[in-house]
Coordinates of C-alpha atoms and ligand atoms in Angstrom, one line a residue:
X19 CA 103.0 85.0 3.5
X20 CA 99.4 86.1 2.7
X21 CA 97.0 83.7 2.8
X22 CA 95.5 83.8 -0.9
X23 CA 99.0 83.0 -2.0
X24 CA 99.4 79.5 -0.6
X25 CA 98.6 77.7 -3.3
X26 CA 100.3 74.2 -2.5
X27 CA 101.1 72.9 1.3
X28 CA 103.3 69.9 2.2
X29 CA 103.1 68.0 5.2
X30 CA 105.7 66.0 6.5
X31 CA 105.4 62.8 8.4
X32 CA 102.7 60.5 7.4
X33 CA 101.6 58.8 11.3
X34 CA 98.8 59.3 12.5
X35 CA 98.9 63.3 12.3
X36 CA 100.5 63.9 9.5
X37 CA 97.9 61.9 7.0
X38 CA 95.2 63.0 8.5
X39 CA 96.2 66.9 8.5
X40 CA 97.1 66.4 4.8
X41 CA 94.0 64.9 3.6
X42 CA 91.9 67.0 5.2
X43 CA 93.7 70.0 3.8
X44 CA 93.3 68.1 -0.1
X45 CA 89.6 67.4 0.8
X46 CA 89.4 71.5 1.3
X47 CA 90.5 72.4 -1.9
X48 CA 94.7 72.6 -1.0
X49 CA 96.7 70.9 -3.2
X50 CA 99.0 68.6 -0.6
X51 CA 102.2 67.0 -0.6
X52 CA 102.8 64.4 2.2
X53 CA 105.7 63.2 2.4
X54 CA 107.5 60.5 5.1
X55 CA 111.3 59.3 5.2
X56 CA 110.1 55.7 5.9
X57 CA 108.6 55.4 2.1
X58 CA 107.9 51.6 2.6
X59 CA 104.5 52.6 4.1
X60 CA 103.6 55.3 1.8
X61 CA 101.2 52.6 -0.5
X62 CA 99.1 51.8 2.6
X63 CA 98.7 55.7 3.1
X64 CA 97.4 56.0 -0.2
X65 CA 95.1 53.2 0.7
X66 CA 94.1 54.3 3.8
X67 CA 93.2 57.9 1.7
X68 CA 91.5 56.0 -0.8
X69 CA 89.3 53.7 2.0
X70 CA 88.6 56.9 3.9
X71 CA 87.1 59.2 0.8
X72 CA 85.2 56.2 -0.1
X73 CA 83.8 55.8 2.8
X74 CA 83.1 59.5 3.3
X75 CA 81.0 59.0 -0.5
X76 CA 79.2 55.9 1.0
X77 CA 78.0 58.0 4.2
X78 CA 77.1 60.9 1.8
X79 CA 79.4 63.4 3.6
X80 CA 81.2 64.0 0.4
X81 CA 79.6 63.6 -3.7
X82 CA 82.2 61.7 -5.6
X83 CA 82.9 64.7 -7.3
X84 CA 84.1 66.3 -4.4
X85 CA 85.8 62.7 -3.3
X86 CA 87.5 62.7 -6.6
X87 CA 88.9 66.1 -6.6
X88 CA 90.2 65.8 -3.3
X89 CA 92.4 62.7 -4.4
X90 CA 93.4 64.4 -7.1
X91 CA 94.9 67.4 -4.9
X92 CA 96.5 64.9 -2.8
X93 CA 99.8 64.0 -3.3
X94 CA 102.1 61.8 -1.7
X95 CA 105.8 61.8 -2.2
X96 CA 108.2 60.1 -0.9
X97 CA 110.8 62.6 -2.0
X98 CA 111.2 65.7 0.4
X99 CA 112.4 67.9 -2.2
X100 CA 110.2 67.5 -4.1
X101 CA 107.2 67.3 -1.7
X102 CA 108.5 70.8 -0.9
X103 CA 110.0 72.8 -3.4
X104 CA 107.5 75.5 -4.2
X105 CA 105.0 75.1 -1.1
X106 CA 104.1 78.4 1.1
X107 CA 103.1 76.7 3.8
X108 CA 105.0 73.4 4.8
X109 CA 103.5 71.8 8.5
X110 CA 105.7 69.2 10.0
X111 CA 104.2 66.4 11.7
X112 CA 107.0 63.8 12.4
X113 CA 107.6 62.2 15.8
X114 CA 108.5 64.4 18.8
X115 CA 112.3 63.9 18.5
X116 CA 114.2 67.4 18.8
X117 CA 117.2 66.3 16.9
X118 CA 115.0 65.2 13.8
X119 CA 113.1 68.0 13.6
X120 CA 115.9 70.1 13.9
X121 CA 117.6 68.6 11.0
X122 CA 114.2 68.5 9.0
X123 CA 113.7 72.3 9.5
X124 CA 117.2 73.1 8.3
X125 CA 116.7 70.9 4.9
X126 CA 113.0 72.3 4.7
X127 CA 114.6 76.2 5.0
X128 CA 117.4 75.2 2.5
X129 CA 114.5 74.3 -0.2
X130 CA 111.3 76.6 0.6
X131 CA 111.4 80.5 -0.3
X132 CA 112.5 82.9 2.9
X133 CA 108.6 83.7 3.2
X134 CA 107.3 80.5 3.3
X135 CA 105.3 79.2 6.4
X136 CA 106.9 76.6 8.6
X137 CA 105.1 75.6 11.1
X138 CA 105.0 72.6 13.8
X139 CA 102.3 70.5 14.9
X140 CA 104.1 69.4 17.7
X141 CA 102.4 69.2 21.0
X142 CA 105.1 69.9 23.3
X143 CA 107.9 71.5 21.1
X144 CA 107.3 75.0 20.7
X145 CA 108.4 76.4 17.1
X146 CA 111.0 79.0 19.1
X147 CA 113.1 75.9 19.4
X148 CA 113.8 75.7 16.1
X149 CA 114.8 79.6 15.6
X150 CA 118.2 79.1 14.7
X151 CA 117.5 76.2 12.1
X152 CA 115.6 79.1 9.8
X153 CA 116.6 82.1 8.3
X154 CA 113.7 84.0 8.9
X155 CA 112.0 83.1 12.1
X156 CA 109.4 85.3 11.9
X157 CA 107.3 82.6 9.5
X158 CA 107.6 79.8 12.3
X159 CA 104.3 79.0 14.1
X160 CA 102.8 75.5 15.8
X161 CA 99.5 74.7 14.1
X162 CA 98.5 71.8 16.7
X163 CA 95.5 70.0 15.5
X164 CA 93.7 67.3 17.6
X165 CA 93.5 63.9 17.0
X166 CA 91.6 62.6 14.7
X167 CA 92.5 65.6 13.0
X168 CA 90.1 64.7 10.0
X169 CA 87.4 64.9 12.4
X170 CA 88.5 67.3 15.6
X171 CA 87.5 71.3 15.0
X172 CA 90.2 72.8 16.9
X173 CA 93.3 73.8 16.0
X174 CA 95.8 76.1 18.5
X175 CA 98.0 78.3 16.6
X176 CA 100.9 79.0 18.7
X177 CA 102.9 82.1 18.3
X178 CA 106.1 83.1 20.2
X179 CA 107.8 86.6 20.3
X180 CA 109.5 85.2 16.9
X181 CA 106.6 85.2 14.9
X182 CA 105.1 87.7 12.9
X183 CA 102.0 89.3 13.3
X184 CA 100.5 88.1 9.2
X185 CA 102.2 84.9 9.7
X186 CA 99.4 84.3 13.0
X187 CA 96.8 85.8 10.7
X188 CA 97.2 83.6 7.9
X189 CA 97.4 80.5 9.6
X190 CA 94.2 81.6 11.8
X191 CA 92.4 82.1 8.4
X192 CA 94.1 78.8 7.0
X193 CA 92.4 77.1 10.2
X194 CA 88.9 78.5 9.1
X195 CA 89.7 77.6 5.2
X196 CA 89.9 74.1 6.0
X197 CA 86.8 73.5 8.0
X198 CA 88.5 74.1 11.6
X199 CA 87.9 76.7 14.4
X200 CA 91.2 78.0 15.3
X201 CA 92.3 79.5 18.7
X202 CA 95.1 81.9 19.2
X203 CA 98.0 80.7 21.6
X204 CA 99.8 84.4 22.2
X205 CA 102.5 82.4 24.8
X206 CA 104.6 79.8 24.1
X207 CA 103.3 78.0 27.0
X208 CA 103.9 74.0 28.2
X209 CA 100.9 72.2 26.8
X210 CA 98.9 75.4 25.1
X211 CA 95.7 75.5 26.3
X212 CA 93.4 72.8 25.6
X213 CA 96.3 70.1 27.2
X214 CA 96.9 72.5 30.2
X215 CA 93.5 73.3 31.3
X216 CA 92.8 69.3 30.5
X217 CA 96.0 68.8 33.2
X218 CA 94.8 71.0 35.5
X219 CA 91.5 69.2 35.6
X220 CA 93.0 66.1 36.4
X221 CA 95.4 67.4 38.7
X222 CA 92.1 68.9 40.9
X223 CA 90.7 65.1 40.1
X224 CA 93.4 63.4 41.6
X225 CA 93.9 65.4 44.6
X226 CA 90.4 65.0 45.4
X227 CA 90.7 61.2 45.3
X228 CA 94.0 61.2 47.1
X229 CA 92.2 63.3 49.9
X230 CA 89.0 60.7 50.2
X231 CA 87.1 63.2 49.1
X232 CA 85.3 61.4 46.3
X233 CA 86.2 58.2 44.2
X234 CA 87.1 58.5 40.8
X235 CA 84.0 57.5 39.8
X236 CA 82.0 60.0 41.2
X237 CA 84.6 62.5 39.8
X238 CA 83.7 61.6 36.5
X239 CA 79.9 61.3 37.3
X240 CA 79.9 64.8 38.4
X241 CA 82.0 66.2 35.9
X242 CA 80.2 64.7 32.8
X243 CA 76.4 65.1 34.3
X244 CA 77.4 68.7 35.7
X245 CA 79.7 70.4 33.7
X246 CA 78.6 68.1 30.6
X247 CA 82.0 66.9 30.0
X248 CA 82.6 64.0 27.2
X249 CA 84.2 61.8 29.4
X250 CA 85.5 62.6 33.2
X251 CA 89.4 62.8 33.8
X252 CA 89.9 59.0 35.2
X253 CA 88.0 57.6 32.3
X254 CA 89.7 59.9 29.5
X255 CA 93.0 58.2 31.6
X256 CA 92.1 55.0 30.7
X257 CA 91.4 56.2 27.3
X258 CA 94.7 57.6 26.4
X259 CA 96.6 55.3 28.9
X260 CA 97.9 55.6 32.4
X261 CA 101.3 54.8 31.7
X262 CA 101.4 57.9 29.0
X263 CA 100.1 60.0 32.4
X264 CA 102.4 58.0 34.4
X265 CA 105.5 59.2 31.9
X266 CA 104.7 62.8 31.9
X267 CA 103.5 63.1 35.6
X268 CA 106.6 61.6 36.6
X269 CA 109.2 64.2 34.5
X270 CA 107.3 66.8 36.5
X271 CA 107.9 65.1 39.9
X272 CA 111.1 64.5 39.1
X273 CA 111.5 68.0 38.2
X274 CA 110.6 69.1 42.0
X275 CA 106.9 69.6 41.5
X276 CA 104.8 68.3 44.5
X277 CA 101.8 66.6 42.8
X278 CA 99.2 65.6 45.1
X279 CA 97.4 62.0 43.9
X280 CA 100.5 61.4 42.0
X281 CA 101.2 58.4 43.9
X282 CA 97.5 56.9 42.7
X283 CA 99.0 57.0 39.4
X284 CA 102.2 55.5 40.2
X285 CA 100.7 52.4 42.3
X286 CA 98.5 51.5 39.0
X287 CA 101.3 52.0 36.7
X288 CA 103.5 49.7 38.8
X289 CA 100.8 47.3 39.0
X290 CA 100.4 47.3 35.0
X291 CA 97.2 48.7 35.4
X292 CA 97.2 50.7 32.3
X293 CA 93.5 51.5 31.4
X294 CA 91.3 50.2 28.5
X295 CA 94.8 48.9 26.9
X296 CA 95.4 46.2 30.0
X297 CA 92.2 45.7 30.4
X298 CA 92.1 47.6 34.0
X299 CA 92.8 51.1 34.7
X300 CA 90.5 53.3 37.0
X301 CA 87.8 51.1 35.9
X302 CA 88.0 47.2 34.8
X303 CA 86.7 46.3 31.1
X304 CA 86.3 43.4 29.7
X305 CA 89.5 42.7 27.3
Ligands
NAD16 N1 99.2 61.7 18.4 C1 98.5 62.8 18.7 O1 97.4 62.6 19.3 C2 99.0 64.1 18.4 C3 98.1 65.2 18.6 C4 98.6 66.5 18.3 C5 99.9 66.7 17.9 N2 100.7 65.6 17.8 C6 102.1 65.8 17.3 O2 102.2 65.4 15.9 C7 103.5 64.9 15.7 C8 103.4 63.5 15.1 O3 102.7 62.7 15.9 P1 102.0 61.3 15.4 O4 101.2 60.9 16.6 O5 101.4 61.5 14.1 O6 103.3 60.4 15.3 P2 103.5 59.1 14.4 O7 104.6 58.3 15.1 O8 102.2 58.4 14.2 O9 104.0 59.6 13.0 C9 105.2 60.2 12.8 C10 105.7 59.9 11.4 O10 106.9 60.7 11.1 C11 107.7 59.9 10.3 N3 109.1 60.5 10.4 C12 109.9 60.4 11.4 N4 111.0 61.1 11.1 C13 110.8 61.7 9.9 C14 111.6 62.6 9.0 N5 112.8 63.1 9.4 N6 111.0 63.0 7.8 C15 109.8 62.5 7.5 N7 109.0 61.7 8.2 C16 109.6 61.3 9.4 C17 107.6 58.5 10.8 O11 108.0 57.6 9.8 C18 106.1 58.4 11.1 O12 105.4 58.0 10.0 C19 104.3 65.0 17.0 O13 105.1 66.2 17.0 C20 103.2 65.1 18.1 O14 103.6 65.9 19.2 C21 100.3 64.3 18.0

């Protein structure tokens, strides 16, 4: 698929991702289809679309021109044949459960032309796992956006052996269409690269702290004041939760891996010492 023939994209799941993905998509001139199988919510979607272009006229980011024809290219459906039937580029954003995205990809295939784009915005799954779901794996591809993906530039497009060479292309140039900087993931690697490198770095943190080598405060002091990082590792933690690092440090040990610091994490997850969501994490907030 070519890029300058995608002329209507659906996104399926409507959470936090998927909304966002497909909005920004209408708001750059693609017509959208969103589509979720619990349909109950899909009036406060449109509301939250609604509330969000407003606001985005009230702050003078977009005329109401521009606010008005991306609501008009925005479409949600709570039927998944028809949110699909006729789109070359479907991007599937429902929760990270194998077994339904399996089954998703099979109905999406049975409904979509042999050259239309599937791809995945899942953050661990990599699109090889759905091969045999598809008849033509060659137009399977993650595009992983960050969240808030309305407002976050990147976007990894992740390309396994399967994948074909103008499949990469157009997504990459998708990426750029719609306002993002994309980055090219040639491996099919655990956690691409923005969430490995991010691992890493707080792999190195904790260590450093399980050693008595510095506190985790002065971790993030030096990282943010000398590498000018947003926010250091132990206060992005916080942010996104220790019990989500907790979860997925965990698998790894469990799996044999010998993860220095690991056990820093542990005693605060035990101790319900979850970050800014408890109230007390690495640092203590007031709730
Ligand atoms: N949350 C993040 O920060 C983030 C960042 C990048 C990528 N991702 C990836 O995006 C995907 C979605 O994550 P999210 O945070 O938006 O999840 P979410 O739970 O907010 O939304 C998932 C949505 O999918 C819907 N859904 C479930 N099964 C469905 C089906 N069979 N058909 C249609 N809709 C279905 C649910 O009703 C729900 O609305 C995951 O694969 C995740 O790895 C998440």
């Amino acid at each position: 698929m070519k890029i300058d023939d995608i002329k209507k994209v659906s996104v399926i799941g409507a959470g936090l991702m998927g909304r966002q993905i497909a909005l920004n998509n209408a708001i750059y001139g693609y017509n959208t289809w969103l589509n979720d199988s619990v349909s109950d919510m899909l009036p406060a979607v449109q509301k939250w679309a609604d509330d969000y272009l407003a606001g985005r006229v009230a702050k003078a980011k977009l005329t109401q021109e521009e606010a008005d024809a991306a609501a008009a290219r925005f479409h949600i459906e709570a039927n998944l044949e028809t949110a699909v039937r006729g789109s070359q580029l479907v991007i599937e954003a429902i929760i990270e459960k194998e077994d339904e995205k399996r089954t998703l990809f099979k109905k999406i295939n049975n409904i979509v032309s042999p050259d239309a784009i599937i791809a995945t915005n899942s953050s661990f799954m990599p699109s090889s796992k759905f091969i045999d779901c598809v008849n033509n794996p060659s137009r399977l591809a993650n595009l992983h956006y960050f969240n808030p993906a309305l407002a976050m530039k990147l976007i990894e497009v992740v390309t396994g052996a399967h994948t074909s060479e103008e499949t990469a292309e157009t997504l990459m140039e998708f990426a750029r269409r719609t306002g993002k900087r994309p980055a090219r993931v040639r491996k099919e690697i655990d956690g691409f690269i923005v969430n490995r490198v991010s691992t890493a770095v707080t792999l190195t943190a904790l260590d450093l702290v399980s050693r008595g080598i510095a506190s985790p405060e002065d971790i993030d002091i030096a990282l943010e004041n000398g590498l000018n990082y947003p926010m250091g590792p132990f206060r992005l933690m916080d942010l996104t939760g220790i019990d989500l690092s907790y979860l997925v440090l965990s698998e790894r040990v469990a799996n044999g891996e010998v993860i220095p610091g690991f056990e820093l994490v542990e005693q605060k997850y035990k101790e319900g010492k979850f970050g800014r969501k408890t109230g007390c994490g690495w640092y203590s907030y007031d709730k």
